[in-house]
Tab-separated table of C-alpha atoms in Angstrom:
chain	number	residue	atom	x	y	z
A	1	UNK	CA	-34.926	0.109	48.591
A	2	UNK	CA	-36.365	2.774	50.771
A	3	UNK	CA	-36.047	3.024	54.392
A	4	UNK	CA	-38.682	4.278	56.870
A	5	UNK	CA	-38.114	7.431	58.847
A	6	UNK	CA	-39.485	8.760	62.157
A	7	UNK	CA	-37.728	12.173	62.761
A	8	UNK	CA	-38.425	14.300	65.191
A	9	UNK	CA	-38.133	17.737	65.863
A	10	UNK	CA	-38.573	18.782	61.544
A	11	UNK	CA	-40.283	22.566	62.325
A	12	UNK	CA	-37.238	24.602	61.257
A	13	UNK	CA	-32.817	23.644	61.901
A	14	UNK	CA	-31.070	20.347	62.010
A	15	UNK	CA	-34.709	18.569	61.890
A	16	UNK	CA	-36.312	20.032	58.785
A	17	UNK	CA	-33.080	20.262	57.069
A	18	UNK	CA	-33.017	16.085	58.040
A	19	UNK	CA	-36.813	15.441	56.607
A	20	UNK	CA	-36.321	17.163	53.062
A	21	UNK	CA	-32.851	14.570	52.615
A	22	UNK	CA	-34.133	12.384	53.736
A	23	UNK	CA	-37.459	12.951	51.587
A	24	UNK	CA	-34.692	14.051	48.831
A	25	UNK	CA	-32.974	10.583	48.595
A	26	UNK	CA	-36.095	8.612	47.918
A	27	UNK	CA	-37.232	7.044	51.313
A	28	UNK	CA	-40.579	7.384	53.349
A	29	UNK	CA	-40.655	9.840	56.358
A	30	UNK	CA	-43.314	10.877	59.336
A	31	UNK	CA	-42.208	13.916	60.642
A	32	UNK	CA	-43.188	15.544	63.721
A	33	UNK	CA	-43.589	18.701	64.838
A	34	UNK	CA	-45.658	21.015	66.863
A	35	UNK	CA	-47.906	22.414	64.307
A	36	UNK	CA	-48.529	21.673	60.420
A	37	UNK	CA	-47.543	24.620	58.836
A	38	UNK	CA	-43.061	23.978	58.501
A	39	UNK	CA	-43.789	21.402	56.996
A	40	UNK	CA	-46.465	22.417	54.573
A	41	UNK	CA	-43.528	23.198	51.049
A	42	UNK	CA	-42.389	19.533	52.181
A	43	UNK	CA	-45.895	18.229	51.621
A	44	UNK	CA	-46.420	19.485	48.616
A	45	UNK	CA	-42.747	18.314	46.971
A	46	UNK	CA	-43.300	14.830	48.652
A	47	UNK	CA	-46.771	14.602	48.470
A	48	UNK	CA	-46.866	10.406	48.488
A	49	UNK	CA	-43.753	10.080	50.172
A	50	UNK	CA	-44.762	12.498	53.802
A	51	UNK	CA	-46.575	11.526	56.884
A	52	UNK	CA	-46.792	14.676	59.390
A	53	UNK	CA	-47.929	14.280	62.490
A	54	UNK	CA	-48.212	16.542	65.746
A	55	UNK	CA	-46.275	15.020	68.085
A	56	UNK	CA	-45.633	17.343	72.069
A	57	UNK	CA	-43.019	14.797	73.142
A	58	UNK	CA	-43.942	15.554	76.668
A	59	UNK	CA	-46.952	13.253	76.186
A	60	UNK	CA	-46.906	9.516	76.073
A	61	UNK	CA	-49.830	9.330	74.559
A	62	UNK	CA	-49.200	11.567	71.166
A	63	UNK	CA	-45.535	9.541	71.591
A	64	UNK	CA	-47.432	6.290	71.027
A	65	UNK	CA	-49.534	7.138	68.685
A	66	UNK	CA	-47.135	8.399	66.543
A	67	UNK	CA	-45.396	5.052	65.843
A	68	UNK	CA	-48.405	3.858	65.979
A	69	UNK	CA	-49.228	6.252	62.769
A	70	UNK	CA	-45.591	5.021	61.532
A	71	UNK	CA	-46.524	1.554	61.669
A	72	UNK	CA	-49.733	2.016	60.027
A	73	UNK	CA	-48.998	4.816	57.008
A	74	UNK	CA	-45.166	2.965	56.319
A	75	UNK	CA	-45.150	-0.788	57.770
A	76	UNK	CA	-42.961	-0.351	60.214
A	77	UNK	CA	-40.052	2.204	60.843
A	78	UNK	CA	-36.734	0.943	59.716
A	79	UNK	CA	-34.577	4.393	61.379
A	80	UNK	CA	-35.802	6.713	64.694
A	81	UNK	CA	-34.143	9.941	64.839
A	82	UNK	CA	-34.569	12.214	68.102
A	83	UNK	CA	-34.060	15.469	67.086
A	84	UNK	CA	-35.948	17.519	68.397
A	85	UNK	CA	-34.835	19.558	71.657
A	86	UNK	CA	-34.965	22.445	73.903
A	87	UNK	CA	-32.487	24.773	75.106
A	88	UNK	CA	-32.987	26.971	78.824
A	89	UNK	CA	-30.115	29.600	79.458
A	90	UNK	CA	-28.451	29.707	83.008
A	91	UNK	CA	-26.842	29.215	85.841
A	92	UNK	CA	-27.106	26.295	87.787
A	93	UNK	CA	-27.747	28.929	90.640
A	94	UNK	CA	-30.454	29.847	88.955
A	95	UNK	CA	-32.680	27.099	87.193
A	96	UNK	CA	-35.486	26.271	89.399
A	97	UNK	CA	-36.452	22.214	90.096
A	98	UNK	CA	-39.996	22.978	87.091
A	99	UNK	CA	-37.490	24.899	84.962
A	100	UNK	CA	-34.609	21.670	84.836
A	101	UNK	CA	-37.223	18.821	84.169
A	102	UNK	CA	-38.876	20.464	81.791
A	103	UNK	CA	-35.600	20.623	79.809
A	104	UNK	CA	-35.111	16.006	80.465
A	105	UNK	CA	-37.916	15.836	79.387
A	106	UNK	CA	-37.520	16.549	76.128
A	107	UNK	CA	-33.695	15.564	76.161
A	108	UNK	CA	-33.275	12.511	78.279
A	109	UNK	CA	-36.967	11.349	78.922
A	110	UNK	CA	-38.957	11.578	75.656
A	111	UNK	CA	-35.685	9.867	73.440
A	112	UNK	CA	-35.758	7.423	75.801
A	113	UNK	CA	-39.321	6.376	75.359
A	114	UNK	CA	-39.764	7.098	72.196
A	115	UNK	CA	-36.262	4.593	71.894
A	116	UNK	CA	-38.876	1.967	73.867
A	117	UNK	CA	-41.793	2.359	71.619
A	118	UNK	CA	-39.701	1.816	68.606
A	119	UNK	CA	-37.170	-1.386	70.011
A	120	UNK	CA	-40.217	-3.063	69.721
A	121	UNK	CA	-40.626	-3.164	65.517
A	122	UNK	CA	-37.232	-3.250	65.375
A	123	UNK	CA	-36.154	-6.317	67.315
A	124	UNK	CA	-39.578	-8.188	64.866
A	125	UNK	CA	-38.599	-7.041	61.735
A	126	UNK	CA	-35.122	-8.024	62.533
A	127	UNK	CA	-32.757	-4.557	62.972
A	128	UNK	CA	-33.307	-1.326	63.092
A	129	UNK	CA	-31.201	2.418	63.886
A	130	UNK	CA	-31.907	4.754	66.469
A	131	UNK	CA	-29.770	8.042	66.222
A	132	UNK	CA	-29.908	10.326	68.888
A	133	UNK	CA	-28.820	13.998	68.532
A	134	UNK	CA	-26.524	14.964	71.303
A	135	UNK	CA	-24.496	17.525	71.049
A	136	UNK	CA	-20.608	18.756	71.772
A	137	UNK	CA	-22.695	19.453	74.636
A	138	UNK	CA	-23.392	15.846	75.265
A	139	UNK	CA	-19.290	16.157	75.658
A	140	UNK	CA	-18.476	18.855	77.782
A	141	UNK	CA	-19.940	22.075	79.480
A	142	UNK	CA	-20.349	25.901	79.157
A	143	UNK	CA	-21.234	28.231	81.091
A	144	UNK	CA	-25.217	29.565	81.451
A	145	UNK	CA	-25.920	25.766	79.598
A	146	UNK	CA	-26.421	23.366	82.755
A	147	UNK	CA	-29.637	22.527	81.843
A	148	UNK	CA	-28.901	21.813	78.507
A	149	UNK	CA	-26.051	19.603	78.876
A	150	UNK	CA	-27.131	17.749	81.599
A	151	UNK	CA	-29.851	17.017	79.758
A	152	UNK	CA	-27.477	16.157	76.502
A	153	UNK	CA	-25.114	13.760	79.296
A	154	UNK	CA	-27.711	12.142	79.880
A	155	UNK	CA	-29.422	10.951	76.438
A	156	UNK	CA	-25.119	10.093	76.051
A	157	UNK	CA	-25.552	7.125	78.682
A	158	UNK	CA	-28.663	5.955	77.426
A	159	UNK	CA	-26.995	5.847	73.861
A	160	UNK	CA	-24.234	4.301	74.858
A	161	UNK	CA	-26.373	0.723	76.806
A	162	UNK	CA	-28.933	0.781	73.882
A	163	UNK	CA	-25.611	0.453	71.924
A	164	UNK	CA	-24.538	-2.303	73.189
A	165	UNK	CA	-28.759	-3.484	74.621
A	166	UNK	CA	-29.713	-3.715	71.302
A	167	UNK	CA	-27.080	-5.212	69.070
A	168	UNK	CA	-27.246	-8.194	68.963
A	169	UNK	CA	-31.521	-7.491	67.653
A	170	UNK	CA	-29.357	-5.719	64.276
A	171	UNK	CA	-30.599	-2.909	65.781
A	172	UNK	CA	-27.602	0.158	65.718
A	173	UNK	CA	-27.610	3.754	68.075
A	174	UNK	CA	-25.506	6.817	67.110
A	175	UNK	CA	-25.835	9.678	68.657
A	176	UNK	CA	-24.976	12.339	66.272
A	177	UNK	CA	-22.688	15.244	67.730
A	178	UNK	CA	-22.914	18.872	65.925
A	179	UNK	CA	-20.757	21.171	66.847
A	180	UNK	CA	-21.821	25.059	65.521
A	181	UNK	CA	-24.993	25.489	63.084
A	182	UNK	CA	-26.480	28.080	61.585
A	183	UNK	CA	-29.808	27.645	63.579
A	184	UNK	CA	-32.560	29.239	65.119
A	185	UNK	CA	-31.207	27.571	68.617
A	186	UNK	CA	-29.645	30.456	70.017
A	187	UNK	CA	-31.993	33.160	69.114
A	188	UNK	CA	-35.191	30.321	71.184
A	189	UNK	CA	-33.446	29.752	74.046
A	190	UNK	CA	-35.904	30.001	76.928
A	191	UNK	CA	-33.968	32.578	80.469
A	192	UNK	CA	-33.931	30.521	83.564
A	193	UNK	CA	-37.066	33.177	84.987
A	194	UNK	CA	-34.447	33.434	88.420
A	195	UNK	CA	-31.603	35.929	86.845
A	196	UNK	CA	-29.384	36.722	89.641
A	197	UNK	CA	-26.610	40.353	88.535
A	198	UNK	CA	-24.060	38.005	90.585
A	199	UNK	CA	-23.281	36.100	87.355
A	200	UNK	CA	-24.147	38.530	84.515
A	201	UNK	CA	-20.982	38.883	83.817
A	202	UNK	CA	-19.601	35.457	83.402
A	203	UNK	CA	-22.532	34.765	81.216
A	204	UNK	CA	-22.885	37.631	78.333
A	205	UNK	CA	-19.984	35.832	76.286
A	206	UNK	CA	-21.859	32.691	75.961
A	207	UNK	CA	-25.573	34.199	75.582
A	208	UNK	CA	-24.349	36.791	72.704
A	209	UNK	CA	-22.335	33.757	70.596
A	210	UNK	CA	-25.871	31.681	71.230
A	211	UNK	CA	-27.892	34.485	69.916
A	212	UNK	CA	-26.020	35.082	67.060
A	213	UNK	CA	-25.848	31.969	65.847
A	214	UNK	CA	-28.406	31.744	62.635
A	215	UNK	CA	-26.927	35.289	61.020
A	216	UNK	CA	-23.045	33.298	62.256
A	217	UNK	CA	-21.866	32.710	57.816
A	218	UNK	CA	-19.041	31.347	59.648
A	219	UNK	CA	-21.384	28.507	60.658
A	220	UNK	CA	-21.846	24.497	60.146
A	221	UNK	CA	-25.139	24.592	57.454
A	222	UNK	CA	-27.548	22.896	57.874
A	223	UNK	CA	-27.871	20.842	55.269
A	224	UNK	CA	-24.228	19.185	56.747
A	225	UNK	CA	-26.005	17.675	59.295
A	226	UNK	CA	-28.311	16.100	57.441
A	227	UNK	CA	-26.307	14.239	54.330
A	228	UNK	CA	-23.639	12.988	57.677
A	229	UNK	CA	-26.851	11.762	59.355
A	230	UNK	CA	-27.905	10.152	56.382
A	231	UNK	CA	-24.209	8.837	54.779
A	232	UNK	CA	-24.108	7.136	58.567
A	233	UNK	CA	-27.964	5.273	58.303
A	234	UNK	CA	-26.548	3.639	55.038
A	235	UNK	CA	-22.875	2.591	56.887
A	236	UNK	CA	-22.387	-0.254	57.185
A	237	UNK	CA	-21.428	0.356	60.651
A	238	UNK	CA	-19.839	3.247	62.202
A	239	UNK	CA	-18.426	5.022	65.746
A	240	UNK	CA	-21.573	5.206	68.324
A	241	UNK	CA	-20.991	8.612	69.078
A	242	UNK	CA	-20.721	10.542	65.750
A	243	UNK	CA	-19.256	14.472	65.344
A	244	UNK	CA	-20.672	17.581	63.054
A	245	UNK	CA	-18.706	19.601	61.891
A	246	UNK	CA	-14.410	20.525	61.906
A	247	UNK	CA	-15.645	22.857	65.319
A	248	UNK	CA	-17.130	19.585	66.832
A	249	UNK	CA	-13.567	17.793	66.289
A	250	UNK	CA	-11.456	20.717	67.445
A	251	UNK	CA	-13.595	21.560	70.568
A	252	UNK	CA	-13.962	17.856	71.364
A	253	UNK	CA	-10.136	17.171	70.697
A	254	UNK	CA	-9.497	20.353	73.457
A	255	UNK	CA	-12.180	18.419	75.386
A	256	UNK	CA	-10.053	15.267	75.479
A	257	UNK	CA	-6.890	17.082	75.990
A	258	UNK	CA	-7.806	18.687	79.249
A	259	UNK	CA	-9.265	15.344	80.789
A	260	UNK	CA	-6.225	13.626	80.387
A	261	UNK	CA	-4.610	16.215	82.171
A	262	UNK	CA	-7.174	16.468	84.972
A	263	UNK	CA	-7.280	12.149	84.917
A	264	UNK	CA	-3.425	13.135	85.322
A	265	UNK	CA	-3.808	14.988	88.216
A	266	UNK	CA	-6.462	13.444	90.232
A	267	UNK	CA	-3.452	9.881	90.292
A	268	UNK	CA	-0.802	11.835	91.100
A	269	UNK	CA	-2.724	13.024	93.891
A	270	UNK	CA	-4.484	10.078	94.831
A	271	UNK	CA	-1.079	8.006	94.774
A	272	UNK	CA	0.854	11.422	96.541
A	273	UNK	CA	2.645	10.358	99.824
A	274	UNK	CA	0.223	11.053	102.877
A	275	UNK	CA	1.693	13.842	104.687
A	276	UNK	CA	3.130	12.873	107.760
A	277	UNK	CA	0.780	13.533	111.241
């Protein structure tokens, strides 16, 4: 039996690869993007199984309309994939309130909204699967990506809470955490409007690495991500948080080791005998 998918952010990169994999597997899909043209080829190849929808995630009415379209055209939603994202590059001191709010609106508020909209459908049908596309940046921070990782940390917190809340209804929730992928993410990053020269040297290596992602032949390919998401959805059970790519596991192992060392240092400080007065 085919699954009914609603996937946001299908115009390029991971989302476009996932859309193709879902359709190639014989499932039906509502694929959202800000424009139609990136999905034209898929529409020609899979005219009976693809429904396209324009979606500006910061618009609550458009979000509700996308879910209503999936219910109307597909009869429901078995899998919601919150994939759409935006990136902002800048040191914490450089990022304005408005820039931070825009990041959080897309990375945290919109996935929350989409989950809230599909959950009544999933509860009524007796199950479903919500997949939140996070990042290794949902577990660790990187210079220049403070606003981005703040959004991904928030997304992972929501995922963990929702997984516990939705399980009694047969609804699974997964945060997939890609490492480095050869996509246009790095080249599409917006720079913070304020650039302070004091941070130029500290941010330069990360900026260069991000800008070169699309052409990096060593990085993971989007198709790897797509196939893992399909396997996770098809599995009867699985972890709530799922790293994607060998580099993701290596980075998380290093981060966990660092956290263990920091916890030990914190305990040592807390349990140390107070200095004599």
